[in-house]
């Protein structure tokens, strides 16, 4: 069994949950009985754009990595750096957008981060040597 995808998923989960915990710790305390403010509506558009860019880049790297086995045309190394940067941005977004550090949100972030880490690992593993 290849441990790479599992390690990548675990690393992504650790990064996302750590960011969520740190962001929660750095937020100022709310006065007693006050509800936390709602996130700005523009945050959903930013998150959707980040996720769309990550998915498109990952899909491109997976497809070209797979095709490179027969064509010999390897994607440039800079795209893999951009893949990691996009993945980190997607993983940090929930913490930066003000998602609360609750068990429910932590489980959701963990599930999402596991998928992000696993797909990033796939893109790297399909790259021919």
Short mmCIF file of N, CA, C and O in Angstrom, two decimals:
data_model
loop_
_atom_site.label_atom_id
_atom_site.label_comp_id
_atom_site.label_asym_id
_atom_site.label_seq_id
_atom_site.Cartn_x
_atom_site.Cartn_y
_atom_site.Cartn_z
N UNK A 1 0.84 -1.18 0.00
CA UNK A 1 0.00 0.00 0.00
C UNK A 1 0.89 1.24 0.00
O UNK A 1 1.88 1.31 0.70
N UNK A 2 0.49 2.21 -0.77
CA UNK A 2 1.22 3.46 -0.89
C UNK A 2 0.77 4.42 0.22
O UNK A 2 -0.39 4.84 0.24
N UNK A 3 1.68 4.80 1.13
CA UNK A 3 1.27 5.69 2.22
C UNK A 3 1.21 7.16 1.81
O UNK A 3 0.71 7.99 2.59
N UNK A 4 1.67 7.51 0.63
CA UNK A 4 1.70 8.91 0.21
C UNK A 4 0.37 9.63 0.28
O UNK A 4 0.27 10.72 0.87
N UNK A 5 -0.70 9.09 -0.31
CA UNK A 5 -1.99 9.79 -0.25
C UNK A 5 -2.52 9.93 1.18
O UNK A 5 -3.10 10.96 1.52
N UNK A 6 -2.30 8.92 2.00
CA UNK A 6 -2.77 9.01 3.38
C UNK A 6 -1.99 10.05 4.17
O UNK A 6 -2.57 10.80 4.97
N UNK A 7 -0.68 10.10 3.96
CA UNK A 7 0.14 11.12 4.63
C UNK A 7 -0.23 12.52 4.16
O UNK A 7 -0.27 13.46 4.95
N UNK A 8 -0.49 12.65 2.87
CA UNK A 8 -0.87 13.94 2.33
C UNK A 8 -2.22 14.38 2.89
O UNK A 8 -2.40 15.55 3.26
N UNK A 9 -3.18 13.45 2.98
CA UNK A 9 -4.49 13.79 3.55
C UNK A 9 -4.36 14.16 5.02
O UNK A 9 -4.97 15.13 5.48
N UNK A 10 -3.54 13.42 5.77
CA UNK A 10 -3.35 13.72 7.19
C UNK A 10 -2.66 15.07 7.38
O UNK A 10 -3.02 15.84 8.29
N UNK A 11 -1.69 15.37 6.53
CA UNK A 11 -1.00 16.67 6.62
C UNK A 11 -1.95 17.81 6.32
O UNK A 11 -1.92 18.86 6.98
N UNK A 12 -2.78 17.63 5.30
CA UNK A 12 -3.75 18.68 4.96
C UNK A 12 -4.75 18.88 6.09
O UNK A 12 -5.10 20.02 6.42
N UNK A 13 -5.19 17.79 6.71
CA UNK A 13 -6.12 17.92 7.84
C UNK A 13 -5.46 18.64 9.00
O UNK A 13 -6.08 19.50 9.64
N UNK A 14 -4.21 18.30 9.28
CA UNK A 14 -3.49 18.96 10.38
C UNK A 14 -3.34 20.45 10.12
O UNK A 14 -3.54 21.27 11.02
N UNK A 15 -2.99 20.82 8.89
CA UNK A 15 -2.84 22.23 8.55
C UNK A 15 -4.16 22.97 8.70
O UNK A 15 -4.21 24.05 9.31
N UNK A 16 -5.24 22.42 8.18
CA UNK A 16 -6.53 23.11 8.22
C UNK A 16 -7.05 23.25 9.65
O UNK A 16 -7.54 24.32 10.03
N UNK A 17 -6.94 22.20 10.45
CA UNK A 17 -7.45 22.27 11.82
C UNK A 17 -6.58 23.17 12.69
O UNK A 17 -7.08 23.92 13.52
N UNK A 18 -5.27 23.12 12.48
CA UNK A 18 -4.38 24.02 13.22
C UNK A 18 -4.69 25.47 12.89
O UNK A 18 -4.75 26.32 13.79
N UNK A 19 -4.90 25.76 11.61
CA UNK A 19 -5.25 27.13 11.22
C UNK A 19 -6.57 27.55 11.84
O UNK A 19 -6.72 28.70 12.30
N UNK A 20 -7.53 26.64 11.87
CA UNK A 20 -8.82 26.94 12.48
C UNK A 20 -8.68 27.24 13.97
O UNK A 20 -9.26 28.19 14.48
N UNK A 21 -7.87 26.45 14.65
CA UNK A 21 -7.65 26.65 16.09
C UNK A 21 -6.91 27.95 16.37
O UNK A 21 -7.26 28.70 17.29
N UNK A 22 -5.88 28.24 15.56
CA UNK A 22 -5.10 29.47 15.76
C UNK A 22 -5.97 30.69 15.48
O UNK A 22 -5.93 31.67 16.24
N UNK A 23 -6.76 30.64 14.42
CA UNK A 23 -7.62 31.78 14.11
C UNK A 23 -8.65 32.00 15.20
O UNK A 23 -8.95 33.14 15.57
N UNK A 24 -9.19 30.91 15.74
CA UNK A 24 -10.15 31.03 16.83
C UNK A 24 -9.51 31.64 18.07
O UNK A 24 -10.10 32.47 18.75
N UNK A 25 -8.30 31.24 18.34
CA UNK A 25 -7.57 31.73 19.53
C UNK A 25 -7.23 33.22 19.40
O UNK A 25 -7.21 33.94 20.39
N UNK A 26 -6.99 33.68 18.17
CA UNK A 26 -6.57 35.07 17.95
C UNK A 26 -7.76 36.03 17.86
O UNK A 26 -7.56 37.24 17.94
N UNK A 27 -8.97 35.52 17.66
CA UNK A 27 -10.14 36.40 17.59
C UNK A 27 -10.43 37.01 18.95
O UNK A 27 -10.28 36.35 19.97
N UNK A 28 -10.86 38.26 18.96
CA UNK A 28 -11.22 38.87 20.25
C UNK A 28 -12.46 38.19 20.83
O UNK A 28 -13.34 37.74 20.09
N UNK A 29 -12.51 38.13 22.13
CA UNK A 29 -13.65 37.52 22.81
C UNK A 29 -14.89 38.39 22.62
O UNK A 29 -14.82 39.62 22.68
N UNK A 30 -16.03 37.74 22.41
CA UNK A 30 -17.28 38.46 22.27
C UNK A 30 -17.87 38.75 23.64
O UNK A 30 -17.70 37.96 24.57
N UNK A 31 -18.55 39.87 23.78
CA UNK A 31 -19.24 40.13 25.05
C UNK A 31 -20.27 39.04 25.33
O UNK A 31 -20.78 38.40 24.42
N UNK A 32 -20.56 38.85 26.59
CA UNK A 32 -21.48 37.79 27.03
C UNK A 32 -22.84 37.93 26.34
O UNK A 32 -23.44 39.00 26.35
N UNK A 33 -23.29 36.84 25.71
CA UNK A 33 -24.61 36.82 25.09
C UNK A 33 -24.65 37.36 23.67
O UNK A 33 -25.70 37.31 23.04
N UNK A 34 -23.58 37.89 23.17
CA UNK A 34 -23.57 38.44 21.82
C UNK A 34 -23.26 37.33 20.82
O UNK A 34 -22.38 36.51 21.02
N UNK A 35 -24.00 37.33 19.72
CA UNK A 35 -23.79 36.35 18.66
C UNK A 35 -22.59 36.75 17.81
O UNK A 35 -22.33 37.94 17.60
N UNK A 36 -21.83 35.77 17.31
CA UNK A 36 -20.73 36.11 16.42
C UNK A 36 -21.26 36.73 15.13
O UNK A 36 -22.36 36.38 14.68
N UNK A 37 -20.51 37.65 14.54
CA UNK A 37 -20.99 38.30 13.32
C UNK A 37 -21.04 37.30 12.16
O UNK A 37 -20.26 36.35 12.11
N UNK A 38 -21.96 37.54 11.26
CA UNK A 38 -22.08 36.70 10.06
C UNK A 38 -20.93 37.03 9.11
O UNK A 38 -20.50 38.19 9.01
N UNK A 39 -20.42 36.04 8.40
CA UNK A 39 -19.37 36.34 7.41
C UNK A 39 -19.90 37.24 6.30
O UNK A 39 -21.08 37.20 5.97
N UNK A 40 -19.01 38.01 5.75
CA UNK A 40 -19.39 38.91 4.66
C UNK A 40 -19.80 38.06 3.45
O UNK A 40 -19.17 37.04 3.17
N UNK A 41 -20.82 38.45 2.71
CA UNK A 41 -21.27 37.67 1.56
C UNK A 41 -20.20 37.48 0.48
O UNK A 41 -20.22 36.50 -0.26
N UNK A 42 -19.26 38.39 0.39
CA UNK A 42 -18.21 38.27 -0.62
C UNK A 42 -17.29 37.08 -0.35
O UNK A 42 -16.64 36.58 -1.26
N UNK A 43 -17.28 36.61 0.90
CA UNK A 43 -16.40 35.48 1.22
C UNK A 43 -16.80 34.21 0.49
O UNK A 43 -15.95 33.39 0.16
N UNK A 44 -18.08 34.02 0.22
CA UNK A 44 -18.48 32.82 -0.51
C UNK A 44 -17.97 32.86 -1.94
O UNK A 44 -17.57 31.83 -2.49
N UNK A 45 -17.96 34.03 -2.55
CA UNK A 45 -17.43 34.14 -3.92
C UNK A 45 -15.92 33.90 -3.93
O UNK A 45 -15.40 33.25 -4.85
N UNK A 46 -15.23 34.39 -2.93
CA UNK A 46 -13.78 34.19 -2.86
C UNK A 46 -13.47 32.71 -2.66
O UNK A 46 -12.61 32.14 -3.33
N UNK A 47 -14.18 32.06 -1.76
CA UNK A 47 -13.98 30.64 -1.52
C UNK A 47 -14.29 29.81 -2.75
O UNK A 47 -13.56 28.87 -3.08
N UNK A 48 -15.35 30.16 -3.44
CA UNK A 48 -15.71 29.43 -4.66
C UNK A 48 -14.64 29.61 -5.74
O UNK A 48 -14.29 28.66 -6.44
N UNK A 49 -14.11 30.80 -5.84
CA UNK A 49 -13.05 31.05 -6.83
C UNK A 49 -11.78 30.29 -6.49
O UNK A 49 -11.14 29.71 -7.38
N UNK A 50 -11.40 30.29 -5.22
CA UNK A 50 -10.21 29.53 -4.81
C UNK A 50 -10.39 28.04 -5.09
O UNK A 50 -9.49 27.39 -5.63
N UNK A 51 -11.52 27.50 -4.73
CA UNK A 51 -11.77 26.08 -4.93
C UNK A 51 -11.84 25.73 -6.41
O UNK A 51 -11.30 24.70 -6.83
N UNK A 52 -12.46 26.57 -7.21
CA UNK A 52 -12.53 26.32 -8.65
C UNK A 52 -11.14 26.32 -9.27
O UNK A 52 -10.81 25.45 -10.09
N UNK A 53 -10.32 27.27 -8.89
CA UNK A 53 -8.95 27.32 -9.41
C UNK A 53 -8.15 26.10 -9.00
O UNK A 53 -7.41 25.51 -9.80
N UNK A 54 -8.31 25.67 -7.75
CA UNK A 54 -7.61 24.48 -7.28
C UNK A 54 -8.06 23.24 -8.05
O UNK A 54 -7.24 22.42 -8.48
N UNK A 55 -9.36 23.10 -8.25
CA UNK A 55 -9.88 21.93 -8.97
C UNK A 55 -9.42 21.91 -10.41
O UNK A 55 -9.02 20.87 -10.94
N UNK A 56 -9.46 23.06 -11.08
CA UNK A 56 -9.01 23.12 -12.47
C UNK A 56 -7.53 22.79 -12.58
O UNK A 56 -7.12 22.02 -13.46
N UNK A 57 -6.71 23.34 -11.72
CA UNK A 57 -5.28 23.08 -11.76
C UNK A 57 -4.98 21.62 -11.45
O UNK A 57 -4.16 20.98 -12.12
N UNK A 58 -5.65 21.06 -10.45
CA UNK A 58 -5.43 19.66 -10.10
C UNK A 58 -5.87 18.75 -11.24
O UNK A 58 -5.16 17.80 -11.59
N UNK A 59 -7.01 19.02 -11.81
CA UNK A 59 -7.49 18.22 -12.94
C UNK A 59 -6.52 18.27 -14.11
O UNK A 59 -6.25 17.25 -14.77
N UNK A 60 -5.99 19.46 -14.39
CA UNK A 60 -5.01 19.59 -15.48
C UNK A 60 -3.76 18.78 -15.19
O UNK A 60 -3.25 18.07 -16.05
N UNK A 61 -3.26 18.87 -13.96
CA UNK A 61 -2.04 18.14 -13.63
C UNK A 61 -2.25 16.64 -13.62
O UNK A 61 -1.37 15.88 -14.04
N UNK A 62 -3.41 16.19 -13.18
CA UNK A 62 -3.69 14.75 -13.20
C UNK A 62 -3.79 14.26 -14.64
O UNK A 62 -3.19 13.24 -15.01
N UNK A 63 -4.53 14.98 -15.47
CA UNK A 63 -4.71 14.56 -16.87
C UNK A 63 -3.39 14.60 -17.64
O UNK A 63 -3.06 13.65 -18.37
N UNK A 64 -2.63 15.67 -17.49
CA UNK A 64 -1.37 15.75 -18.24
C UNK A 64 -0.32 14.81 -17.66
O UNK A 64 0.51 14.28 -18.40
N UNK A 65 -0.35 14.58 -16.36
CA UNK A 65 0.57 13.61 -15.78
C UNK A 65 0.30 12.21 -16.28
O UNK A 65 1.21 11.44 -16.57
N UNK A 66 -0.98 11.88 -16.40
CA UNK A 66 -1.35 10.56 -16.92
C UNK A 66 -0.97 10.45 -18.39
O UNK A 66 -0.42 9.46 -18.83
N UNK A 67 -1.26 11.51 -19.17
CA UNK A 67 -0.94 11.49 -20.59
C UNK A 67 0.56 11.51 -20.84
O UNK A 67 1.03 10.99 -21.85
N UNK A 68 1.32 12.08 -19.93
CA UNK A 68 2.77 12.18 -20.12
C UNK A 68 3.44 10.81 -20.11
O UNK A 68 4.55 10.66 -20.61
N UNK A 69 2.77 9.83 -19.60
CA UNK A 69 3.34 8.47 -19.62
C UNK A 69 3.49 7.95 -21.04
O UNK A 69 4.36 7.15 -21.31
N UNK A 70 2.64 8.41 -21.94
CA UNK A 70 2.74 7.97 -23.33
C UNK A 70 3.31 9.04 -24.25
O UNK A 70 3.98 8.72 -25.22
N UNK A 71 3.06 10.31 -23.94
CA UNK A 71 3.53 11.38 -24.82
C UNK A 71 4.92 11.88 -24.46
O UNK A 71 5.62 12.41 -25.31
N UNK A 72 5.30 11.76 -23.21
CA UNK A 72 6.60 12.27 -22.76
C UNK A 72 6.61 13.76 -22.48
O UNK A 72 7.65 14.31 -22.13
N UNK A 73 5.48 14.44 -22.63
CA UNK A 73 5.40 15.88 -22.37
C UNK A 73 5.00 16.06 -20.91
O UNK A 73 3.90 15.70 -20.51
N UNK A 74 5.92 16.59 -20.10
CA UNK A 74 5.70 16.74 -18.67
C UNK A 74 5.30 18.18 -18.37
O UNK A 74 5.91 19.11 -18.91
N UNK A 75 4.30 18.39 -17.52
CA UNK A 75 3.95 19.77 -17.14
C UNK A 75 5.13 20.46 -16.46
O UNK A 75 5.93 19.81 -15.78
N UNK A 76 5.26 21.77 -16.63
CA UNK A 76 6.36 22.49 -15.98
C UNK A 76 6.29 22.39 -14.46
O UNK A 76 5.20 22.29 -13.88
N UNK A 77 7.44 22.42 -13.83
CA UNK A 77 7.51 22.32 -12.37
C UNK A 77 6.80 23.44 -11.65
O UNK A 77 6.31 23.26 -10.54
N UNK A 78 6.73 24.61 -12.27
CA UNK A 78 6.04 25.74 -11.65
C UNK A 78 4.57 25.49 -11.41
O UNK A 78 3.98 26.04 -10.48
N UNK A 79 3.97 24.65 -12.23
CA UNK A 79 2.55 24.33 -12.01
C UNK A 79 2.36 23.52 -10.74
O UNK A 79 1.33 23.63 -10.08
N UNK A 80 3.34 22.73 -10.38
CA UNK A 80 3.25 21.96 -9.15
C UNK A 80 3.42 22.87 -7.92
O UNK A 80 2.80 22.65 -6.89
N UNK A 81 4.25 23.89 -8.07
CA UNK A 81 4.37 24.89 -7.00
C UNK A 81 3.05 25.65 -6.85
O UNK A 81 2.57 25.88 -5.73
N UNK A 82 2.44 26.00 -7.98
CA UNK A 82 1.14 26.68 -7.95
C UNK A 82 0.08 25.77 -7.35
O UNK A 82 -0.82 26.24 -6.63
N UNK A 83 0.16 24.47 -7.60
CA UNK A 83 -0.78 23.51 -7.03
C UNK A 83 -0.70 23.50 -5.51
O UNK A 83 -1.71 23.51 -4.82
N UNK A 84 0.52 23.50 -4.98
CA UNK A 84 0.69 23.52 -3.52
C UNK A 84 0.17 24.84 -2.95
O UNK A 84 -0.52 24.85 -1.92
N UNK A 85 0.48 25.95 -3.61
CA UNK A 85 0.01 27.25 -3.13
C UNK A 85 -1.52 27.32 -3.14
O UNK A 85 -2.13 27.82 -2.19
N UNK A 86 -2.13 26.82 -4.20
CA UNK A 86 -3.60 26.82 -4.28
C UNK A 86 -4.19 25.90 -3.21
O UNK A 86 -5.20 26.24 -2.58
N UNK A 87 -3.57 24.77 -3.00
CA UNK A 87 -4.05 23.85 -1.96
C UNK A 87 -3.97 24.45 -0.58
O UNK A 87 -4.90 24.33 0.22
N UNK A 88 -2.87 25.13 -0.28
CA UNK A 88 -2.71 25.77 1.03
C UNK A 88 -3.74 26.89 1.18
O UNK A 88 -4.35 27.04 2.25
N UNK A 89 -3.97 27.66 0.13
CA UNK A 89 -4.96 28.74 0.20
C UNK A 89 -6.36 28.18 0.47
O UNK A 89 -7.11 28.72 1.29
N UNK A 90 -6.69 27.08 -0.19
CA UNK A 90 -8.00 26.46 0.00
C UNK A 90 -8.12 25.92 1.43
O UNK A 90 -9.18 26.00 2.05
N UNK A 91 -7.03 25.38 1.97
CA UNK A 91 -7.06 24.82 3.32
C UNK A 91 -7.12 25.90 4.40
O UNK A 91 -7.70 25.70 5.46
N UNK A 92 -6.52 27.05 4.15
CA UNK A 92 -6.52 28.13 5.13
C UNK A 92 -7.78 28.99 5.07
O UNK A 92 -8.10 29.70 6.03
N UNK A 93 -8.51 28.92 3.97
CA UNK A 93 -9.66 29.79 3.79
C UNK A 93 -10.72 29.65 4.89
O UNK A 93 -11.23 30.66 5.38
N UNK A 94 -11.10 28.43 5.32
CA UNK A 94 -12.11 28.36 6.38
C UNK A 94 -11.70 29.11 7.65
O UNK A 94 -12.52 29.77 8.28
N UNK A 95 -10.44 29.02 8.02
CA UNK A 95 -9.97 29.71 9.22
C UNK A 95 -9.98 31.22 9.03
O UNK A 95 -10.37 31.98 9.91
N UNK A 96 -9.54 31.66 7.86
CA UNK A 96 -9.46 33.10 7.60
C UNK A 96 -10.83 33.74 7.38
O UNK A 96 -10.98 34.94 7.55
N UNK A 97 -11.82 32.93 7.00
CA UNK A 97 -13.15 33.48 6.77
C UNK A 97 -13.98 33.57 8.04
O UNK A 97 -15.11 34.05 8.01
N UNK A 98 -13.46 33.08 9.15
CA UNK A 98 -14.14 33.23 10.42
C UNK A 98 -14.98 32.03 10.84
O UNK A 98 -15.86 32.17 11.69
N UNK A 99 -14.73 30.88 10.26
CA UNK A 99 -15.47 29.68 10.67
C UNK A 99 -15.16 29.39 12.13
O UNK A 99 -14.01 29.43 12.54
N UNK A 100 -16.17 29.12 12.93
CA UNK A 100 -15.92 28.89 14.36
C UNK A 100 -15.23 27.55 14.60
O UNK A 100 -15.36 26.62 13.81
N UNK A 101 -14.52 27.47 15.69
CA UNK A 101 -13.80 26.25 16.07
C UNK A 101 -14.71 25.40 16.95
O UNK A 101 -14.57 25.33 18.16
N UNK A 102 -15.68 24.77 16.31
CA UNK A 102 -16.62 23.89 16.99
C UNK A 102 -16.38 22.47 16.50
O UNK A 102 -15.79 22.28 15.43
N UNK A 103 -16.83 21.47 17.24
CA UNK A 103 -16.64 20.09 16.76
C UNK A 103 -17.25 19.84 15.38
O UNK A 103 -16.66 19.18 14.53
N UNK A 104 -18.42 20.40 15.15
CA UNK A 104 -19.08 20.21 13.85
C UNK A 104 -18.26 20.81 12.71
O UNK A 104 -18.05 20.17 11.68
N UNK A 105 -17.78 22.02 12.90
CA UNK A 105 -16.98 22.67 11.85
C UNK A 105 -15.63 21.98 11.70
O UNK A 105 -15.11 21.88 10.59
N UNK A 106 -15.07 21.50 12.79
CA UNK A 106 -13.78 20.81 12.72
C UNK A 106 -13.90 19.52 11.91
O UNK A 106 -13.03 19.21 11.10
N UNK A 107 -14.98 18.78 12.11
CA UNK A 107 -15.19 17.55 11.33
C UNK A 107 -15.36 17.89 9.86
O UNK A 107 -14.80 17.21 8.98
N UNK A 108 -16.12 18.93 9.56
CA UNK A 108 -16.33 19.33 8.16
C UNK A 108 -15.01 19.75 7.52
O UNK A 108 -14.72 19.38 6.38
N UNK A 109 -14.21 20.54 8.24
CA UNK A 109 -12.92 20.98 7.71
C UNK A 109 -11.99 19.79 7.51
O UNK A 109 -11.27 19.71 6.52
N UNK A 110 -12.01 18.84 8.43
CA UNK A 110 -11.17 17.64 8.30
C UNK A 110 -11.55 16.83 7.07
O UNK A 110 -10.68 16.37 6.33
N UNK A 111 -12.83 16.63 6.85
CA UNK A 111 -13.29 15.86 5.69
C UNK A 111 -12.89 16.56 4.39
O UNK A 111 -12.41 15.93 3.44
N UNK A 112 -13.06 17.87 4.35
CA UNK A 112 -12.69 18.64 3.17
C UNK A 112 -11.17 18.61 2.96
O UNK A 112 -10.70 18.39 1.84
N UNK A 113 -10.42 18.78 4.02
CA UNK A 113 -8.95 18.79 3.90
C UNK A 113 -8.42 17.44 3.47
O UNK A 113 -7.43 17.37 2.73
N UNK A 114 -9.03 16.36 3.91
CA UNK A 114 -8.58 15.03 3.49
C UNK A 114 -8.72 14.87 1.98
O UNK A 114 -7.83 14.33 1.32
N UNK A 115 -9.82 15.37 1.42
CA UNK A 115 -10.00 15.30 -0.03
C UNK A 115 -8.99 16.17 -0.77
O UNK A 115 -8.44 15.77 -1.80
N UNK A 116 -8.73 17.35 -0.24
CA UNK A 116 -7.75 18.25 -0.86
C UNK A 116 -6.36 17.60 -0.84
O UNK A 116 -5.67 17.56 -1.85
N UNK A 117 -5.96 17.08 0.30
CA UNK A 117 -4.65 16.45 0.40
C UNK A 117 -4.51 15.23 -0.48
O UNK A 117 -3.48 15.01 -1.12
N UNK A 118 -5.56 14.42 -0.55
CA UNK A 118 -5.52 13.21 -1.37
C UNK A 118 -5.40 13.56 -2.85
O UNK A 118 -4.60 12.95 -3.57
N UNK A 119 -6.18 14.54 -3.33
CA UNK A 119 -6.11 14.89 -4.75
C UNK A 119 -4.78 15.57 -5.11
O UNK A 119 -4.26 15.36 -6.20
N UNK A 120 -4.23 16.34 -4.18
CA UNK A 120 -2.90 16.92 -4.45
C UNK A 120 -1.86 15.82 -4.57
O UNK A 120 -0.99 15.87 -5.43
N UNK A 121 -1.96 14.83 -3.74
CA UNK A 121 -1.04 13.69 -3.79
C UNK A 121 -1.16 12.96 -5.12
O UNK A 121 -0.16 12.56 -5.71
N UNK A 122 -2.38 12.80 -5.59
CA UNK A 122 -2.60 12.14 -6.88
C UNK A 122 -1.92 12.90 -8.01
O UNK A 122 -1.29 12.31 -8.88
N UNK A 123 -2.06 14.22 -8.00
CA UNK A 123 -1.43 15.03 -9.05
C UNK A 123 0.09 14.85 -9.04
O UNK A 123 0.72 14.76 -10.10
N UNK A 124 0.68 14.78 -7.86
CA UNK A 124 2.13 14.62 -7.77
C UNK A 124 2.57 13.20 -8.13
O UNK A 124 3.62 13.00 -8.72
N UNK A 125 1.79 12.22 -7.74
CA UNK A 125 2.19 10.83 -8.01
C UNK A 125 2.07 10.46 -9.48
O UNK A 125 2.78 9.57 -9.94
N UNK A 126 1.20 11.12 -10.23
CA UNK A 126 1.07 10.81 -11.64
C UNK A 126 2.11 11.50 -12.50
O UNK A 126 2.19 11.23 -13.69
N UNK A 127 2.90 12.37 -11.91
CA UNK A 127 3.95 13.04 -12.67
C UNK A 127 5.04 12.03 -13.00
O UNK A 127 5.60 11.38 -12.11
N UNK A 128 5.35 11.87 -14.30
CA UNK A 128 6.41 10.91 -14.65
C UNK A 128 7.77 11.44 -14.21
O UNK A 128 8.00 12.64 -14.12
N UNK A 129 8.67 10.54 -13.96
CA UNK A 129 10.01 10.90 -13.50
C UNK A 129 10.89 11.41 -14.60
O UNK A 129 11.06 11.13 -15.60
#
